[in-house]
CSV table of C-alpha atoms and ligand atoms in Angstrom, one decimal:
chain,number,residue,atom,x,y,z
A,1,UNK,CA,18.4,-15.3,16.1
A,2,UNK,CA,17.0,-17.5,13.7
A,3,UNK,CA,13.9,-16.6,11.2
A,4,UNK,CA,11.1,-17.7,12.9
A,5,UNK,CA,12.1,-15.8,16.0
A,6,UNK,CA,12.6,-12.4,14.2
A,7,UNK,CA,9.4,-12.7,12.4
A,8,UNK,CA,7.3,-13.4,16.0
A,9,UNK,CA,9.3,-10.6,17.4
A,10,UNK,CA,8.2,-8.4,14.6
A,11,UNK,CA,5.0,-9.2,14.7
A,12,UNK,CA,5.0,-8.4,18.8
A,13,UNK,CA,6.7,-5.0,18.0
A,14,UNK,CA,4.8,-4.2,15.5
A,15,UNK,CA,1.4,-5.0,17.2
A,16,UNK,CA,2.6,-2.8,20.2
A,17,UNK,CA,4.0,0.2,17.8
A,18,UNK,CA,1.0,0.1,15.9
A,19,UNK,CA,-0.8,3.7,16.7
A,20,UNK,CA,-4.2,4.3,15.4
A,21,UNK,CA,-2.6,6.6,12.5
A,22,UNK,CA,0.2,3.9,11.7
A,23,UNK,CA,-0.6,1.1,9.3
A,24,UNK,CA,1.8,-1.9,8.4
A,25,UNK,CA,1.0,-3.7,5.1
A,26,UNK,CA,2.8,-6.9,4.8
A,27,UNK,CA,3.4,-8.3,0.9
A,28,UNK,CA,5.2,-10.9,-0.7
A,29,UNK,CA,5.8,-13.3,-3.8
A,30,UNK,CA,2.0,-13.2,-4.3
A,31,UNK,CA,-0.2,-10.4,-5.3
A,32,UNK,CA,-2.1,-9.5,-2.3
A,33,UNK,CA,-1.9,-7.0,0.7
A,34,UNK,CA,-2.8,-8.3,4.3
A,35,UNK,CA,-4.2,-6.7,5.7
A,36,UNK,CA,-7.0,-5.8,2.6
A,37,UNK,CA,-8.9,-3.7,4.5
A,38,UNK,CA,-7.6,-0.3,6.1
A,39,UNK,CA,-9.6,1.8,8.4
A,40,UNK,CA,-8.3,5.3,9.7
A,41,UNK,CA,-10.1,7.7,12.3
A,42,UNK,CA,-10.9,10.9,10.4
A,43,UNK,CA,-9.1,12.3,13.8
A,44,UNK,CA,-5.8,11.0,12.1
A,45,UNK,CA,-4.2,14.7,10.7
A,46,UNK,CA,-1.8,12.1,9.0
A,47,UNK,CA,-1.8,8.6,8.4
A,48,UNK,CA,1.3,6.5,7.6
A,49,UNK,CA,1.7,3.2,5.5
A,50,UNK,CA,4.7,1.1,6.3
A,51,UNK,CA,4.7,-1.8,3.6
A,52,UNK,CA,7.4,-4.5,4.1
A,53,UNK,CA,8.0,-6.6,1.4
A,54,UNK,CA,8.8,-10.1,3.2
A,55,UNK,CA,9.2,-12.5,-0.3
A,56,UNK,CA,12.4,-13.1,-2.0
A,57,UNK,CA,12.1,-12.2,-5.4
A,58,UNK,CA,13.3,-8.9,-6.8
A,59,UNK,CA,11.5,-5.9,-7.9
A,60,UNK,CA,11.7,-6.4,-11.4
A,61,UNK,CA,9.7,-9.6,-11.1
A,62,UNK,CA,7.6,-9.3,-7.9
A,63,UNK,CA,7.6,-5.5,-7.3
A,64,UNK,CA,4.9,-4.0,-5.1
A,65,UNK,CA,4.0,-0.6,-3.9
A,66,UNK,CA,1.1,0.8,-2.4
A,67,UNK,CA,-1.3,3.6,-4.1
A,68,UNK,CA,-4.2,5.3,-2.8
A,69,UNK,CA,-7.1,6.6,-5.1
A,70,UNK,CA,-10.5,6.9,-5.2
A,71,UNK,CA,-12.3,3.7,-6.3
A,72,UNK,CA,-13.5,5.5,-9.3
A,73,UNK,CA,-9.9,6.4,-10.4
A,74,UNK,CA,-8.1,3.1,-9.8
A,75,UNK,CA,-7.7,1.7,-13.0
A,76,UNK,CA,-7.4,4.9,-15.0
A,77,UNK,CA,-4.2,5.0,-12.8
A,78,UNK,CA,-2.7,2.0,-13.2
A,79,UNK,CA,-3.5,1.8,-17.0
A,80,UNK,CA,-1.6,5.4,-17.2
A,81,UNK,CA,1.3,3.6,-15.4
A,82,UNK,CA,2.0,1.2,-17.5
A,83,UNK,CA,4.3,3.4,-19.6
A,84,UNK,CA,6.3,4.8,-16.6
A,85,UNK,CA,8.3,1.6,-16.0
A,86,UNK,CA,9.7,0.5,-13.0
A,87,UNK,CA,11.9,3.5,-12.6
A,88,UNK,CA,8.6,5.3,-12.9
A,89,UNK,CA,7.2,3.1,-10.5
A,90,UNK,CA,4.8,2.5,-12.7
A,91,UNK,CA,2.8,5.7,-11.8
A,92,UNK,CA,2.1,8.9,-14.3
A,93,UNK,CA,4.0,11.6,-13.0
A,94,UNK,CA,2.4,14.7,-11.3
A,95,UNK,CA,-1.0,12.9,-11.4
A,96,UNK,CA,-3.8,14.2,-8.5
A,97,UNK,CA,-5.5,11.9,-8.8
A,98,UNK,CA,-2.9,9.8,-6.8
A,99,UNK,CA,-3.8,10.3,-3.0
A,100,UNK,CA,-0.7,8.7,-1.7
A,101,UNK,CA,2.3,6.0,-3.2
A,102,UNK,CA,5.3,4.2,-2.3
A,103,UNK,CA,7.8,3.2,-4.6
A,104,UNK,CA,7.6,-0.4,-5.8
A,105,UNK,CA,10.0,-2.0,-3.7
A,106,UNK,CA,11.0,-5.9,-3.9
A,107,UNK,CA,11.3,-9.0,-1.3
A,108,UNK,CA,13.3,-7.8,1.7
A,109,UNK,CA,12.8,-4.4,1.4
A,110,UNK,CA,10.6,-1.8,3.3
A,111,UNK,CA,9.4,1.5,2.3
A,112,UNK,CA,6.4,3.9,3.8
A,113,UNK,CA,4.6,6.8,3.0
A,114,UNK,CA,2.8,9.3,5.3
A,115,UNK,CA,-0.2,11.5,4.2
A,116,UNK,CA,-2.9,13.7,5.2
A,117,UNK,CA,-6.4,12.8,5.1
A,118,UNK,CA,-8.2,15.9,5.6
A,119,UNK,CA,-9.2,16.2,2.1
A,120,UNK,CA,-10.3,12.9,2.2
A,121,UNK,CA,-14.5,12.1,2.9
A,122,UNK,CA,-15.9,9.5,4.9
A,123,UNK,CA,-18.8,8.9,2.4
A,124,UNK,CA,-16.5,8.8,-0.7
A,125,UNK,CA,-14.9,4.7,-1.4
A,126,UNK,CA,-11.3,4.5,-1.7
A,127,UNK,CA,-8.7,1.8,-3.3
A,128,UNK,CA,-5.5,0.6,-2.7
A,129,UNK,CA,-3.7,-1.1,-4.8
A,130,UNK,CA,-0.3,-2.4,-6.4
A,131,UNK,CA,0.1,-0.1,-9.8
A,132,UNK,CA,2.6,-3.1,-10.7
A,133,UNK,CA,1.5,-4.5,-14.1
A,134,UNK,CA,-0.7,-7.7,-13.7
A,135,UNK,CA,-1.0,-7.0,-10.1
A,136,UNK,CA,-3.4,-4.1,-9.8
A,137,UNK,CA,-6.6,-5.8,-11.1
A,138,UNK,CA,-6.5,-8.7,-8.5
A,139,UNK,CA,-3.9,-6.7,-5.7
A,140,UNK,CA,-6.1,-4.2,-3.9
A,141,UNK,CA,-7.5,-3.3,-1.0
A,142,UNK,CA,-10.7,-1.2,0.6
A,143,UNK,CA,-9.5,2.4,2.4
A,144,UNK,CA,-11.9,3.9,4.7
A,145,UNK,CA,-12.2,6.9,6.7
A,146,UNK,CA,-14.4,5.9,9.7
B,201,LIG,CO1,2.6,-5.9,-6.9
C-alpha cells in the first residue's frame, strides 16, 4: 500500500480503537503535540499515551517524548533534564514530581506509557510537555481530569 493509504487507514483504526482511557499523540519534525489538549474521565483507573513519532529525523536531532507534571513543576523538570542526556531521556532520575514519561523516541518510531490517575485532582492544572532541550518551552500541552 502506498503512504497516503496507510496513514488514512491509521487514522480510521485509530479513531475506532480510541477508548475513553486511550490517547494517541501524533509528533513530528516540529515541536508540537496534536492533539494539545488531553481530557480523561476521572472514571479512567489508568490512562494510556501512545505517541507516534511520524517525522523523519532521528532522535538525536528531533527527539520527542511525552511528560506529565503539574503546571507548577514543568520547567523545574525540564531544566533538571538537561544534564541527563538523551540516554537519560533528558529526565532526572527518580524524580516524583514526574507523573508519567516516555522515552524520547525519533521519526518512525512509537512508544506509550500507561498510568494511574487516581492521585491526580480535577481542580489541580497539569502540563505535558517534550523535556527535549529547546522543545519544552514552546512543545506542551494542557492535561485535564474532567
Ligand atoms: Co521534542
Amino acid at each position: 500500500m502506498n503512504k497516503p493509504v496507510l496513514a488514512l487507514l491509521g487514522l480510521f483504526l485509530s479513531s475506532v480503537a480510541a477508548a475513553e482511557c486511550e490517547i494517541n499523540v501524533d509528533v513530528g519534525d516540529s515541536l508540537q503535540f496534536s492533539p494539545d489538549t488531553i481530557e480523561v474521565e476521572a472514571s479512567c483507573e489508568t490512562v494510556t499515551v501512545n505517541l507516534n513519532h511520524t517525522g523523519q529525523l532521528p532522535a538525536a536531532a528531533m527527539g520527542h517524548n511525552w511528560v506529565l507534571s503539574t503546571d507548577a513543576d514543568f520547567e523545574a523538570i525540564a531544566m533538571a533534564g538537561m544534564s541527563a542526556g538523551l540516554a537519560g531521556n533528558y529526565l532526572p532520575a527518580d524524580d516524583d514530581r514526574i507523573i508519567a514519561a516516555t522515552p524520547i523516541i525519533g521519526g518512525g518510531e512509537s512508544t506509550s506509557v500507561s498510568f494511574s490517575i487516581a492521585g491526580l485532582d480535577a481542580d489541580e492544572s497539569y502540563t505535558f510537555f517534550c523535556s527535549f532541550p529547546g522543545h519544552w518551552s514552546v512543545m506542551k500541552g494542557s492535561f485535564k481530569i474532567v
